[in-house]
Each structure stands twice: as C-alpha cells, then as structure tokens.
JSON list of C-alpha atoms in Angstrom, two decimals:
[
{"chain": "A", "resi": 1, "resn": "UNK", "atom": "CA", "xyz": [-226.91, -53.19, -226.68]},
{"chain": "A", "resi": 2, "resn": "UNK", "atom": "CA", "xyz": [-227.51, -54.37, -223.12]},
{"chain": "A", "resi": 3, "resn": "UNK", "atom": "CA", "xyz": [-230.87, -55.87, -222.03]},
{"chain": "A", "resi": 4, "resn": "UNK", "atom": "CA", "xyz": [-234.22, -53.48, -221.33]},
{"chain": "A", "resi": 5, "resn": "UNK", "atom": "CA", "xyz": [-234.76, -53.34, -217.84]},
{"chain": "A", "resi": 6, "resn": "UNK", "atom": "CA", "xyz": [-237.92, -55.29, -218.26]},
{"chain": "A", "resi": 7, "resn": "UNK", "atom": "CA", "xyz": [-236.14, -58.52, -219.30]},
{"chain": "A", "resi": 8, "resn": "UNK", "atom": "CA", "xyz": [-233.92, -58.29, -216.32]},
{"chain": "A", "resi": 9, "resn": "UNK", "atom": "CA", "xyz": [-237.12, -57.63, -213.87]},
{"chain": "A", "resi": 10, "resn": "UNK", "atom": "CA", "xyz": [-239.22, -60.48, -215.33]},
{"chain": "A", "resi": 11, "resn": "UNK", "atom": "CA", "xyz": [-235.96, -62.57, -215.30]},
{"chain": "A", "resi": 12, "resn": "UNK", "atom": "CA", "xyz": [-235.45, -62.40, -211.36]},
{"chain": "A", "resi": 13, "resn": "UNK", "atom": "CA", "xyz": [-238.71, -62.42, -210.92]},
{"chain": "A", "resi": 14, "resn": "UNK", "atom": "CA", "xyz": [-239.49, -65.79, -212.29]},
{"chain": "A", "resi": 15, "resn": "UNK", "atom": "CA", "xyz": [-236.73, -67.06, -209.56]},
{"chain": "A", "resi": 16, "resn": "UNK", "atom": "CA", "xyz": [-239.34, -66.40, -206.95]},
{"chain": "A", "resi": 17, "resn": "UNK", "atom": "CA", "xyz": [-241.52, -69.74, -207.52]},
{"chain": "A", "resi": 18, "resn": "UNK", "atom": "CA", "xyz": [-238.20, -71.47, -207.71]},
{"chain": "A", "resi": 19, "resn": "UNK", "atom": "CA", "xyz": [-237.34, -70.24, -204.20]},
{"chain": "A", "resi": 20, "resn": "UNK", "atom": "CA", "xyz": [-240.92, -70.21, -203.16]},
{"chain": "A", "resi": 21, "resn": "UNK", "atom": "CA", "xyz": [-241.27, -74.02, -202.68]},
{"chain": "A", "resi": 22, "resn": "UNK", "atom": "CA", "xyz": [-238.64, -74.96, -201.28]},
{"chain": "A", "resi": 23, "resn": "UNK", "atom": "CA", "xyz": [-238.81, -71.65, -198.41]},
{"chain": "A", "resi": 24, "resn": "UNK", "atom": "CA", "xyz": [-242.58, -73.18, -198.04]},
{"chain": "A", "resi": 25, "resn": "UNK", "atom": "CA", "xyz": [-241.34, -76.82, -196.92]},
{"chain": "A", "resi": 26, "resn": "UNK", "atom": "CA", "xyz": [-238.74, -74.92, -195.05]},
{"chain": "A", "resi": 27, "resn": "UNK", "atom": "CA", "xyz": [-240.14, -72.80, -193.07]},
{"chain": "A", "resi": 28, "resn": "UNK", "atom": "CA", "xyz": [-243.81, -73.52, -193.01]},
{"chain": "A", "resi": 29, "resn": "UNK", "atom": "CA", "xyz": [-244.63, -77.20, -194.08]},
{"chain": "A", "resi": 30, "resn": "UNK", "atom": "CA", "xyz": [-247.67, -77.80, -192.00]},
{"chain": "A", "resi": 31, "resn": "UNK", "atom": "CA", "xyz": [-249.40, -74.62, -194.04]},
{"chain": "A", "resi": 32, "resn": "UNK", "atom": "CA", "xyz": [-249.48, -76.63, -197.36]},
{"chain": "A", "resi": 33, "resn": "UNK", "atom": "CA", "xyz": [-253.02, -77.98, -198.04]},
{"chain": "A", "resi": 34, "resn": "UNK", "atom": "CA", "xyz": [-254.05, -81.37, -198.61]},
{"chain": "A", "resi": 35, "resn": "UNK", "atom": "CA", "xyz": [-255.06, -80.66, -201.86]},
{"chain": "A", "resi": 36, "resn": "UNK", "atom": "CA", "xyz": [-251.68, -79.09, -203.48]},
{"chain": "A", "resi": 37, "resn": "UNK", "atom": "CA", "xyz": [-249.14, -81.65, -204.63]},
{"chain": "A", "resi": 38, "resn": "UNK", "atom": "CA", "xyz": [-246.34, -78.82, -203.80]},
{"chain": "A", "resi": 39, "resn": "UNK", "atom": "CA", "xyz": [-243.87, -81.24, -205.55]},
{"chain": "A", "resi": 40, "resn": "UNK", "atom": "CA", "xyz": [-245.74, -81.57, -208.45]},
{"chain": "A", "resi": 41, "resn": "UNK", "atom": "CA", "xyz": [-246.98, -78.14, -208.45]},
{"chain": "A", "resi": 42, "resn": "UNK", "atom": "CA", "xyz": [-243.19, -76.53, -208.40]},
{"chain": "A", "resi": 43, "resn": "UNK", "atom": "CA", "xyz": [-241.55, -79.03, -210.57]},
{"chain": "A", "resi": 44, "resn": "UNK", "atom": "CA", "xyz": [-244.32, -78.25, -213.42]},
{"chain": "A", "resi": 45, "resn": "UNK", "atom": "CA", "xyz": [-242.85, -74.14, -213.20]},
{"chain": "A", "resi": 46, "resn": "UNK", "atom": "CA", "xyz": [-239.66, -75.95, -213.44]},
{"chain": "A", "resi": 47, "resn": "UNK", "atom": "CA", "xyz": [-239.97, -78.10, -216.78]},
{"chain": "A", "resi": 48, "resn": "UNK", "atom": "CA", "xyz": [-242.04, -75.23, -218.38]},
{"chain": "A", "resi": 49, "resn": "UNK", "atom": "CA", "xyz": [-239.17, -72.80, -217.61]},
{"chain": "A", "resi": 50, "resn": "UNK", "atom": "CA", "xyz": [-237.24, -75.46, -218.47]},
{"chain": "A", "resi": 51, "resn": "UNK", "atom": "CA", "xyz": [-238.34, -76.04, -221.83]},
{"chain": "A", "resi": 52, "resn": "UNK", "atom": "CA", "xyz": [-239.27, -72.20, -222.33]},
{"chain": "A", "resi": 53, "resn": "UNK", "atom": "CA", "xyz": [-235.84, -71.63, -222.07]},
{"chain": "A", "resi": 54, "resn": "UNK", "atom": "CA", "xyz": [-234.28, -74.38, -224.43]},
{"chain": "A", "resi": 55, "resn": "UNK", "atom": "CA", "xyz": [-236.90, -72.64, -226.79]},
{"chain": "A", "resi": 56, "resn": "UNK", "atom": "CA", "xyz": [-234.58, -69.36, -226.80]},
{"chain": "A", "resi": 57, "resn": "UNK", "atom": "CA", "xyz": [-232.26, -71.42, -228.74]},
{"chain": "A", "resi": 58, "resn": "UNK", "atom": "CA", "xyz": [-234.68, -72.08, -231.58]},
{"chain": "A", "resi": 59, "resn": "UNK", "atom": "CA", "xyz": [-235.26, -67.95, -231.86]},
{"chain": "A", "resi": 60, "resn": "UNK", "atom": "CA", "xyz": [-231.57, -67.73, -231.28]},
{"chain": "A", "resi": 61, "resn": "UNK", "atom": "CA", "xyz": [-230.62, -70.12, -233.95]},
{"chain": "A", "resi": 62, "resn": "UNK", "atom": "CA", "xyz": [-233.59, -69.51, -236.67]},
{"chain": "A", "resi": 63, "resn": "UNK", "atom": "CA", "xyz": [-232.06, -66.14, -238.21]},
{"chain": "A", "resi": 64, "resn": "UNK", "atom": "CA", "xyz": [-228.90, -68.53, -238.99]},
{"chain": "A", "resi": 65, "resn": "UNK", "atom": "CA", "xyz": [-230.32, -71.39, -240.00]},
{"chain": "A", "resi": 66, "resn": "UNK", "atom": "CA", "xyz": [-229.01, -72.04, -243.69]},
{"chain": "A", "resi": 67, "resn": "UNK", "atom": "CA", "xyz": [-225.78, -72.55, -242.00]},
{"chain": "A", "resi": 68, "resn": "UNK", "atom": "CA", "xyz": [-224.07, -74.77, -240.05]},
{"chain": "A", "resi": 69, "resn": "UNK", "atom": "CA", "xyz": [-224.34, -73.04, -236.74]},
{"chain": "A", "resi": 70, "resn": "UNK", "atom": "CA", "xyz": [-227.62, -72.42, -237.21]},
{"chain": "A", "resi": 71, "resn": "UNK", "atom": "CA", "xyz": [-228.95, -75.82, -237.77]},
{"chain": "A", "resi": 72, "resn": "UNK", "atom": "CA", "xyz": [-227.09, -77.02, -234.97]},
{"chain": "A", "resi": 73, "resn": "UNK", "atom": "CA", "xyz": [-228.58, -74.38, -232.55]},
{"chain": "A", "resi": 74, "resn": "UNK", "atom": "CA", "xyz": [-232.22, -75.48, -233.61]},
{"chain": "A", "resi": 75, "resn": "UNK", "atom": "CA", "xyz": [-231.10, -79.34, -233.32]},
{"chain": "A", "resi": 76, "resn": "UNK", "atom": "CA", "xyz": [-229.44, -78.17, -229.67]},
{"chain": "A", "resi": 77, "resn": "UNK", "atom": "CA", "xyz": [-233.18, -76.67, -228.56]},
{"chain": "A", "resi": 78, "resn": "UNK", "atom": "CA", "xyz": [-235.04, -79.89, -229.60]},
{"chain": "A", "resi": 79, "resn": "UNK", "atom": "CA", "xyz": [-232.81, -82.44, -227.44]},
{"chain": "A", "resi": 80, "resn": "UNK", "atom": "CA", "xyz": [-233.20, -79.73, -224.50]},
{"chain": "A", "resi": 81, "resn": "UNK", "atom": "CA", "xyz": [-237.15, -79.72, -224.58]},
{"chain": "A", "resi": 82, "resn": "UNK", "atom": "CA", "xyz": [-237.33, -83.73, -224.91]},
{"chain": "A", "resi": 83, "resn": "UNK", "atom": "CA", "xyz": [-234.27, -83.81, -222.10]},
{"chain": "A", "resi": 84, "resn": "UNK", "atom": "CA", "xyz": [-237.15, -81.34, -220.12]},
{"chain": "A", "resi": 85, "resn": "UNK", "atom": "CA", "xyz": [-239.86, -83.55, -220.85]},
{"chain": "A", "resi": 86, "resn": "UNK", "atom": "CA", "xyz": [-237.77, -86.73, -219.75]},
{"chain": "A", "resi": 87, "resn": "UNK", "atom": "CA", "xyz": [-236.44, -85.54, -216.43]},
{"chain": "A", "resi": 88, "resn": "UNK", "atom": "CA", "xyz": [-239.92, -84.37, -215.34]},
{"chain": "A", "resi": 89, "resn": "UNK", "atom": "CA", "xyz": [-241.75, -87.84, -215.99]},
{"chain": "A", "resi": 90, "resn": "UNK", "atom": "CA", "xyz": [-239.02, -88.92, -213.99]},
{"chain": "A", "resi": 91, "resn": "UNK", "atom": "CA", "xyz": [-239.73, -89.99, -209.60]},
{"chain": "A", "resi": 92, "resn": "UNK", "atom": "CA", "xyz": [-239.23, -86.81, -207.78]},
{"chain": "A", "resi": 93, "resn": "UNK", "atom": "CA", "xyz": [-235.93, -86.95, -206.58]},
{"chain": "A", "resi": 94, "resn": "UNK", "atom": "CA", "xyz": [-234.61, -88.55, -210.31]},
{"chain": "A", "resi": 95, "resn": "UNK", "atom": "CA", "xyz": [-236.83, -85.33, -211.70]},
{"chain": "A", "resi": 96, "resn": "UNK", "atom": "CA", "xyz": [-234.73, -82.70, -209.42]},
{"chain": "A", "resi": 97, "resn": "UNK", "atom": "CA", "xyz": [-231.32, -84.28, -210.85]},
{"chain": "A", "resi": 98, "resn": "UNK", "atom": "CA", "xyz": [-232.72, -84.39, -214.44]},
{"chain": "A", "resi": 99, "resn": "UNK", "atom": "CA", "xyz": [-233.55, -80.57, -214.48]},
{"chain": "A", "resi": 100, "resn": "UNK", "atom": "CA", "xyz": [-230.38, -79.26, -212.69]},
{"chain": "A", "resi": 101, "resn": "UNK", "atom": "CA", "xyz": [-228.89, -81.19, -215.68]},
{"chain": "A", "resi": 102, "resn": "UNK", "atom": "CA", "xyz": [-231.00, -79.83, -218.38]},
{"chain": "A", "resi": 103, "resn": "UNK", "atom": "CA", "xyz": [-230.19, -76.53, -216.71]},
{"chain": "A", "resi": 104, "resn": "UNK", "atom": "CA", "xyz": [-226.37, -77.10, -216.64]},
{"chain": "A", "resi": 105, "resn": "UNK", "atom": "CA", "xyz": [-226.39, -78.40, -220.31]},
{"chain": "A", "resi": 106, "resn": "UNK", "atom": "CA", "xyz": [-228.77, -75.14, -221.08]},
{"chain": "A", "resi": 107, "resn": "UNK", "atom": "CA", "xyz": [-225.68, -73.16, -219.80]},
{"chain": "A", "resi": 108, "resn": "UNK", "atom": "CA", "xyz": [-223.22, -74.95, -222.00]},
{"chain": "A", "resi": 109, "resn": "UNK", "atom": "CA", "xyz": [-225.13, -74.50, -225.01]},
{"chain": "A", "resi": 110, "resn": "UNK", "atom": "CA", "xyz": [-225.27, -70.86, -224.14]},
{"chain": "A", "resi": 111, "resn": "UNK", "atom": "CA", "xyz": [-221.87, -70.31, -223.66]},
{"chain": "A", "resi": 112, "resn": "UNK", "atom": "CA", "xyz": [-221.54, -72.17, -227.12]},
{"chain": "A", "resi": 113, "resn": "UNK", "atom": "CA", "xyz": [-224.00, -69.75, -228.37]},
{"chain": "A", "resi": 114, "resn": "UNK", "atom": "CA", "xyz": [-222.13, -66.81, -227.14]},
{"chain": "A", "resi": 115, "resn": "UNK", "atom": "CA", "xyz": [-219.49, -67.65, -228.93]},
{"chain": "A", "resi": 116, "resn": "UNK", "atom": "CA", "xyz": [-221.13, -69.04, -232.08]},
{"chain": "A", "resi": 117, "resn": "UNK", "atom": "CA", "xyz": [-224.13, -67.52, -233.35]},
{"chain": "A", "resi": 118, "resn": "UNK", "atom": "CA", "xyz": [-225.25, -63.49, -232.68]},
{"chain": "A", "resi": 119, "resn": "UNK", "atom": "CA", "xyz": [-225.33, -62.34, -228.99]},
{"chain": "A", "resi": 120, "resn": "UNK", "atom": "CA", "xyz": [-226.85, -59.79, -226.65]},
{"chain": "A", "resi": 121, "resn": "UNK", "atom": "CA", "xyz": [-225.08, -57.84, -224.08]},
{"chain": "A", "resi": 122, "resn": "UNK", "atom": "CA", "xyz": [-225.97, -58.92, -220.84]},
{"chain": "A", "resi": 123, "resn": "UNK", "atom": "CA", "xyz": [-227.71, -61.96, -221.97]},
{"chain": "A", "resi": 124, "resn": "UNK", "atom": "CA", "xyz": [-225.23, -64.39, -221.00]},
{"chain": "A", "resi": 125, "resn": "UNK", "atom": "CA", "xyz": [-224.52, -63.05, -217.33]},
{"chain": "A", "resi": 126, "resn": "UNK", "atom": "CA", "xyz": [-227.99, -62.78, -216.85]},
{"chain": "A", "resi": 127, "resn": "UNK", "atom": "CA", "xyz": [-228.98, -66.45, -217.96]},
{"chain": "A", "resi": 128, "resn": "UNK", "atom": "CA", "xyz": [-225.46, -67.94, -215.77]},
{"chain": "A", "resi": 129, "resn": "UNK", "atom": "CA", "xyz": [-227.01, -65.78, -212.64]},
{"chain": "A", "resi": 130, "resn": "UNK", "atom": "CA", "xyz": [-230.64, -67.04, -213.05]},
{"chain": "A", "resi": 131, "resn": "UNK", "atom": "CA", "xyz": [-229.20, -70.35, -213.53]},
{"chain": "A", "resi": 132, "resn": "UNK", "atom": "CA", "xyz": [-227.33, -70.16, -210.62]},
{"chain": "A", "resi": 133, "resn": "UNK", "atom": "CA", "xyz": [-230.07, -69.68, -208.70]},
{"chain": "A", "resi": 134, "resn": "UNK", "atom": "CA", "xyz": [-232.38, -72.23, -210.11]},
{"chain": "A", "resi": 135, "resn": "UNK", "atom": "CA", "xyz": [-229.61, -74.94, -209.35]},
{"chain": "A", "resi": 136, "resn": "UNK", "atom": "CA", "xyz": [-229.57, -73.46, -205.51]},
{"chain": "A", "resi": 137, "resn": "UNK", "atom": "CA", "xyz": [-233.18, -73.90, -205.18]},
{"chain": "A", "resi": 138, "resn": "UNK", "atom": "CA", "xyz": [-233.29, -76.81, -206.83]},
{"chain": "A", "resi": 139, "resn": "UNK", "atom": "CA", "xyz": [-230.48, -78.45, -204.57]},
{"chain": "A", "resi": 140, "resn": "UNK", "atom": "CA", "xyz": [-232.31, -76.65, -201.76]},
{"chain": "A", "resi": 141, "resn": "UNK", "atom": "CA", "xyz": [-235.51, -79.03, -202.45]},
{"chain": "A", "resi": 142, "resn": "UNK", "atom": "CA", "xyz": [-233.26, -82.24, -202.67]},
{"chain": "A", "resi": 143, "resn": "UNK", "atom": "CA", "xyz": [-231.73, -81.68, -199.26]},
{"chain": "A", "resi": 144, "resn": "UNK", "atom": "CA", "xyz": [-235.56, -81.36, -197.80]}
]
C-alpha cells in the first residue's frame, strides 16, 4: 500500500511554517511586528510537530503491544515527547539543537520501526524527506 495523496500533501505542507520563519528573518526582518515573538512563535510549530510526531510511535506501536516490540515502541514515543518538551524550555539557540536532535533520534526510531514493528509503503521516505527539511530550516534559523 503506498500513502493517499492527502498524507503526502498535508506532509509538505506542514514544512512551510518551518521554512516560513526563517525566509521571514531572511529576507524581510524589519516586517515582523513588535508584538510577535517570531522565535517563540516558530519554535512552538516546532515542539508540537515535534511531539505530534513522536506520538505516531504510540499508534504505531499500540496494535503490538503485548509484545516486546511493541512495548518498546510505546516506551520509545514517551522519551521523544518529554525529549520535545525539554529542548523547547530550553534558551533559543540550546532549543534549535534540542529539536534537530529529537528530530534525528525520531528518524532512528523510525528506521527501527521499519524494520521492527508493521510498516507503510512510502512512510519511511516520506518522514526521512520531511525530516530533512525540518533539520535545513532549522539549521537555517541557527545561522541567522
């Protein structure tokens, strides 16, 4: 089975605040109001995609949870939501470090996924592209 074109669309799509923030400071920092903490602002969409997507692993994992593999999938999306939760409480540039971690480690347990508990075509490829390009926009930001 590969993935319905809607998961693919709504998966590049959420890229776009990713990329949005740090084009903004790029390209047009004197446009940002007063008011909006952009920083804070775009490293919120971070953690909650962040955490959204160690929360796959729980859905992932829950059909196979009497066993082994299971159990460890659901323990594997716990550590990544508190790792989320850490990183952003963190100073800014600390926070940007702490995600593109949390993202890295997100890919690892994937791939240990793919190879462990049931899989869908396309998924992987799909979350190592998007991941890609949240650790480019996130380096992006730290070199601002």
């Amino acid at each position: 089975m590969n993935l319905p074109k809607i998961v693919l669309a709504l998966g590049y799509a959420s890229l776009l605040p990713f990329l949005l923030g740090p084009a903004w400071l790029t390209f047009a920092p004197e446009s940002v109001p007063a008011w909006l903490d952009l920083d804070r602002a775009w490293l919120s969409w971070i953690a909650m995609i962040g955490a959204f997507m160690a929360g796959t692993f729980w859905g992932f994992s829950l059909p196979a949870v009497q066993g082994p593999a299971g159990v460890a999938g659901i323990v594997i999306s716990v550590v990544l939501v508190i790792l989320t939760w850490v990183a952003a409480t963190l100073p800014f540039a600390y926070a940007l470090a702490g995600m593109g971690m949390v993202f890295l480690l997100q890919l690892l347990a994937d791939f240990w996924r793919e190879r462990t508990l049931d899989t869908i075509g396309g998924y992987f490829r799909l979350r190592a592209t998007l991941t890609a390009g949240v650790l480019i926009a996130i380096a992006w930001r730290y070199m601002l």
